[in-house]
């Protein structure tokens, strides 16, 4: 079992599903009487990426009681997963080939604030399941992203790892979990203060070697002195 790993956020890091999700949600909201004719824009959907279902529900339906908010959003999310599993979404350039290359050296993982089934839809639609050792989401555990990152690291026995994401929330989650953070600057968010930045996904193997292999070499040197 590989003990060095790379953990990824999903939306804004591996793919951009904002356009199909906008279309799917609007179709559902139009048929749901409780939605009151509400629609969502592409900009709104993009702003929701990385947030929990509870946060999104409160922003989208502030006038509704919590029970109604959650019910409407769960309907959108459940149907969304079924459709995305068949259609997929826009992968960022170089994602399939780079993941294949990385998986030969490192254990790969996905940790997202999404609903249960969303990561599986991504993996199934694009034939990427074989590259990932494990994944976790807040929709399954009810935990914060930082806690879910810690869980994945612990249950997979990782001794070295870092987290790749595109938002300030991702940076905070990585810090809470005690992992280095790599900012995917091509995504939805803005983390200008991030020390490690990635503008091209295909450059990640080079950065991973620098972050993980050099760190491993330094640790071995310290232990031998």
mmCIF file of C-alpha atoms in Angstrom, residues 52-219:
data_model
loop_
_atom_site.group_PDB
_atom_site.id
_atom_site.type_symbol
_atom_site.label_atom_id
_atom_site.label_comp_id
_atom_site.label_asym_id
_atom_site.label_seq_id
_atom_site.Cartn_x
_atom_site.Cartn_y
_atom_site.Cartn_z
ATOM 1 C CA UNK A 52 -22.210 22.114 2.201
ATOM 2 C CA UNK A 53 -25.783 21.227 1.306
ATOM 3 C CA UNK A 54 -27.050 23.108 4.358
ATOM 4 C CA UNK A 55 -25.185 26.273 3.331
ATOM 5 C CA UNK A 56 -26.460 26.080 -0.245
ATOM 6 C CA UNK A 57 -30.049 25.452 0.861
ATOM 7 C CA UNK A 58 -29.980 28.496 3.148
ATOM 8 C CA UNK A 59 -28.608 30.739 0.396
ATOM 9 C CA UNK A 60 -30.939 29.469 -2.308
ATOM 10 C CA UNK A 61 -34.161 29.361 -0.280
ATOM 11 C CA UNK A 62 -33.744 31.898 2.572
ATOM 12 C CA UNK A 63 -37.505 32.454 2.719
ATOM 13 C CA UNK A 64 -38.313 28.760 3.238
ATOM 14 C CA UNK A 65 -38.392 26.732 6.437
ATOM 15 C CA UNK A 66 -35.341 24.537 6.861
ATOM 16 C CA UNK A 67 -37.265 21.317 6.242
ATOM 17 C CA UNK A 68 -38.520 22.621 2.886
ATOM 18 C CA UNK A 69 -35.081 23.981 1.935
ATOM 19 C CA UNK A 70 -33.384 20.659 2.539
ATOM 20 C CA UNK A 71 -36.084 18.667 0.787
ATOM 21 C CA UNK A 72 -35.871 20.802 -2.350
ATOM 22 C CA UNK A 73 -32.097 20.710 -2.442
ATOM 23 C CA UNK A 74 -31.931 16.962 -1.847
ATOM 24 C CA UNK A 75 -34.289 16.443 -4.783
ATOM 25 C CA UNK A 76 -31.999 18.512 -6.994
ATOM 26 C CA UNK A 77 -28.871 16.734 -5.800
ATOM 27 C CA UNK A 78 -30.210 13.203 -6.060
ATOM 28 C CA UNK A 79 -31.437 13.655 -9.628
ATOM 29 C CA UNK A 80 -28.273 15.539 -10.524
ATOM 30 C CA UNK A 81 -26.103 12.554 -9.563
ATOM 31 C CA UNK A 82 -28.090 10.141 -11.687
ATOM 32 C CA UNK A 83 -27.789 12.364 -14.746
ATOM 33 C CA UNK A 84 -24.118 13.288 -14.277
ATOM 34 C CA UNK A 85 -23.212 9.618 -13.887
ATOM 35 C CA UNK A 86 -24.353 9.156 -17.493
ATOM 36 C CA UNK A 87 -23.365 12.464 -19.064
ATOM 37 C CA UNK A 88 -20.310 13.547 -17.093
ATOM 38 C CA UNK A 89 -19.125 17.163 -17.116
ATOM 39 C CA UNK A 90 -16.153 19.200 -18.270
ATOM 40 C CA UNK A 91 -12.870 17.781 -17.004
ATOM 41 C CA UNK A 92 -10.055 20.265 -16.685
ATOM 42 C CA UNK A 93 -7.340 19.838 -19.343
ATOM 43 C CA UNK A 94 -4.957 16.979 -18.673
ATOM 44 C CA UNK A 95 -6.936 15.426 -15.811
ATOM 45 C CA UNK A 96 -7.276 11.795 -17.056
ATOM 46 C CA UNK A 97 -3.678 11.398 -18.244
ATOM 47 C CA UNK A 98 -2.232 13.184 -15.222
ATOM 48 C CA UNK A 99 -4.255 11.097 -12.761
ATOM 49 C CA UNK A 100 -3.091 7.928 -14.506
ATOM 50 C CA UNK A 101 0.513 9.093 -14.222
ATOM 51 C CA UNK A 102 0.176 10.122 -10.576
ATOM 52 C CA UNK A 103 -1.538 6.862 -9.580
ATOM 53 C CA UNK A 104 1.571 4.923 -10.551
ATOM 54 C CA UNK A 105 3.519 6.615 -7.753
ATOM 55 C CA UNK A 106 1.018 8.017 -5.266
ATOM 56 C CA UNK A 107 -2.255 6.963 -3.656
ATOM 57 C CA UNK A 108 -5.030 9.274 -4.871
ATOM 58 C CA UNK A 109 -8.181 10.391 -3.031
ATOM 59 C CA UNK A 110 -11.150 12.749 -3.369
ATOM 60 C CA UNK A 111 -12.581 14.669 -0.398
ATOM 61 C CA UNK A 112 -15.491 16.994 -1.150
ATOM 62 C CA UNK A 113 -18.333 18.799 0.599
ATOM 63 C CA UNK A 114 -20.756 17.274 -1.899
ATOM 64 C CA UNK A 115 -23.688 14.925 -1.431
ATOM 65 C CA UNK A 116 -23.302 11.152 -1.348
ATOM 66 C CA UNK A 117 -23.176 9.791 -4.881
ATOM 67 C CA UNK A 118 -21.632 12.872 -6.513
ATOM 68 C CA UNK A 119 -18.029 11.655 -6.380
ATOM 69 C CA UNK A 120 -19.173 8.248 -7.620
ATOM 70 C CA UNK A 121 -20.955 9.942 -10.551
ATOM 71 C CA UNK A 122 -17.722 11.730 -11.478
ATOM 72 C CA UNK A 123 -15.676 8.532 -11.300
ATOM 73 C CA UNK A 124 -18.213 6.443 -13.208
ATOM 74 C CA UNK A 125 -18.907 8.948 -15.981
ATOM 75 C CA UNK A 126 -15.259 9.451 -16.849
ATOM 76 C CA UNK A 127 -13.867 5.983 -16.132
ATOM 77 C CA UNK A 128 -11.528 7.214 -13.387
ATOM 78 C CA UNK A 129 -12.459 4.912 -10.509
ATOM 79 C CA UNK A 130 -9.354 2.733 -10.908
ATOM 80 C CA UNK A 131 -7.057 5.659 -10.149
ATOM 81 C CA UNK A 132 -8.492 6.423 -6.708
ATOM 82 C CA UNK A 133 -7.932 4.422 -3.552
ATOM 83 C CA UNK A 134 -10.651 6.063 -1.448
ATOM 84 C CA UNK A 135 -12.993 9.061 -1.300
ATOM 85 C CA UNK A 136 -15.174 10.843 1.237
ATOM 86 C CA UNK A 137 -17.846 13.538 1.372
ATOM 87 C CA UNK A 138 -19.766 15.547 3.939
ATOM 88 C CA UNK A 139 -23.018 14.147 2.547
ATOM 89 C CA UNK A 140 -22.053 10.740 3.897
ATOM 90 C CA UNK A 141 -20.308 11.605 7.166
ATOM 91 C CA UNK A 142 -21.883 14.934 8.141
ATOM 92 C CA UNK A 143 -18.378 16.109 9.054
ATOM 93 C CA UNK A 144 -16.411 19.151 7.957
ATOM 94 C CA UNK A 145 -14.020 18.853 5.053
ATOM 95 C CA UNK A 146 -11.059 19.188 7.409
ATOM 96 C CA UNK A 147 -12.304 16.259 9.484
ATOM 97 C CA UNK A 148 -12.989 14.179 6.381
ATOM 98 C CA UNK A 149 -9.469 14.835 5.121
ATOM 99 C CA UNK A 150 -8.112 13.629 8.471
ATOM 100 C CA UNK A 151 -10.275 10.502 8.290
ATOM 101 C CA UNK A 152 -9.042 9.604 4.822
ATOM 102 C CA UNK A 153 -5.411 10.135 5.805
ATOM 103 C CA UNK A 154 -5.780 8.003 8.934
ATOM 104 C CA UNK A 155 -7.755 5.091 7.510
ATOM 105 C CA UNK A 156 -5.363 4.777 4.577
ATOM 106 C CA UNK A 157 -2.229 4.938 6.702
ATOM 107 C CA UNK A 158 -0.704 7.885 4.869
ATOM 108 C CA UNK A 159 2.579 9.195 6.204
ATOM 109 C CA UNK A 160 2.852 12.046 3.700
ATOM 110 C CA UNK A 161 0.149 13.825 1.731
ATOM 111 C CA UNK A 162 -1.136 17.164 0.494
ATOM 112 C CA UNK A 163 -4.531 18.536 -0.544
ATOM 113 C CA UNK A 164 -5.346 20.178 -3.876
ATOM 114 C CA UNK A 165 -8.283 22.604 -3.991
ATOM 115 C CA UNK A 166 -9.434 25.885 -5.451
ATOM 116 C CA UNK A 167 -11.064 27.867 -2.632
ATOM 117 C CA UNK A 168 -10.252 29.518 0.668
ATOM 118 C CA UNK A 169 -12.411 26.857 2.353
ATOM 119 C CA UNK A 170 -10.167 24.185 0.865
ATOM 120 C CA UNK A 171 -7.076 25.931 2.191
ATOM 121 C CA UNK A 172 -8.632 26.146 5.656
ATOM 122 C CA UNK A 173 -9.663 22.473 5.559
ATOM 123 C CA UNK A 174 -6.150 21.386 4.604
ATOM 124 C CA UNK A 175 -4.711 23.493 7.415
ATOM 125 C CA UNK A 176 -7.170 21.990 9.911
ATOM 126 C CA UNK A 177 -6.086 18.526 8.801
ATOM 127 C CA UNK A 178 -2.402 19.426 9.057
ATOM 128 C CA UNK A 179 -1.663 18.998 5.347
ATOM 129 C CA UNK A 180 0.144 21.236 2.860
ATOM 130 C CA UNK A 181 -2.249 22.939 0.431
ATOM 131 C CA UNK A 182 -1.877 23.336 -3.328
ATOM 132 C CA UNK A 183 -4.096 26.025 -4.833
ATOM 133 C CA UNK A 184 -5.673 25.130 -8.194
ATOM 134 C CA UNK A 185 -5.730 28.664 -9.581
ATOM 135 C CA UNK A 186 -7.731 27.654 -12.679
ATOM 136 C CA UNK A 187 -10.804 26.827 -10.536
ATOM 137 C CA UNK A 188 -13.655 28.830 -9.010
ATOM 138 C CA UNK A 189 -11.989 30.402 -5.996
ATOM 139 C CA UNK A 190 -9.218 32.812 -5.132
ATOM 140 C CA UNK A 191 -6.437 31.965 -2.686
ATOM 141 C CA UNK A 192 -3.666 34.399 -3.662
ATOM 142 C CA UNK A 193 -1.705 33.843 -0.461
ATOM 143 C CA UNK A 194 -1.243 30.115 -1.137
ATOM 144 C CA UNK A 195 2.443 29.170 -1.180
ATOM 145 C CA UNK A 196 1.969 26.318 -3.658
ATOM 146 C CA UNK A 197 -0.045 27.220 -6.756
ATOM 147 C CA UNK A 198 -1.054 25.130 -9.766
ATOM 148 C CA UNK A 199 -2.207 26.851 -12.967
ATOM 149 C CA UNK A 200 -1.991 23.743 -15.171
ATOM 150 C CA UNK A 201 -3.165 20.359 -13.863
ATOM 151 C CA UNK A 202 -0.664 18.497 -16.035
ATOM 152 C CA UNK A 203 2.163 20.105 -14.025
ATOM 153 C CA UNK A 204 1.036 18.388 -10.816
ATOM 154 C CA UNK A 205 3.399 15.361 -11.055
ATOM 155 C CA UNK A 206 6.389 17.688 -11.019
ATOM 156 C CA UNK A 207 5.003 19.594 -8.040
ATOM 157 C CA UNK A 208 4.082 16.368 -6.223
ATOM 158 C CA UNK A 209 7.622 15.060 -6.589
ATOM 159 C CA UNK A 210 8.935 18.282 -5.135
ATOM 160 C CA UNK A 211 6.492 18.325 -2.226
ATOM 161 C CA UNK A 212 6.541 14.644 -1.282
ATOM 162 C CA UNK A 213 9.838 13.164 -2.407
ATOM 163 C CA UNK A 214 11.983 16.056 -1.229
ATOM 164 C CA UNK A 215 10.128 16.084 2.091
ATOM 165 C CA UNK A 216 10.728 12.343 2.443
ATOM 166 C CA UNK A 217 14.420 12.843 1.739
ATOM 167 C CA UNK A 218 14.678 15.553 4.384
ATOM 168 C CA UNK A 219 12.945 13.313 6.936
#
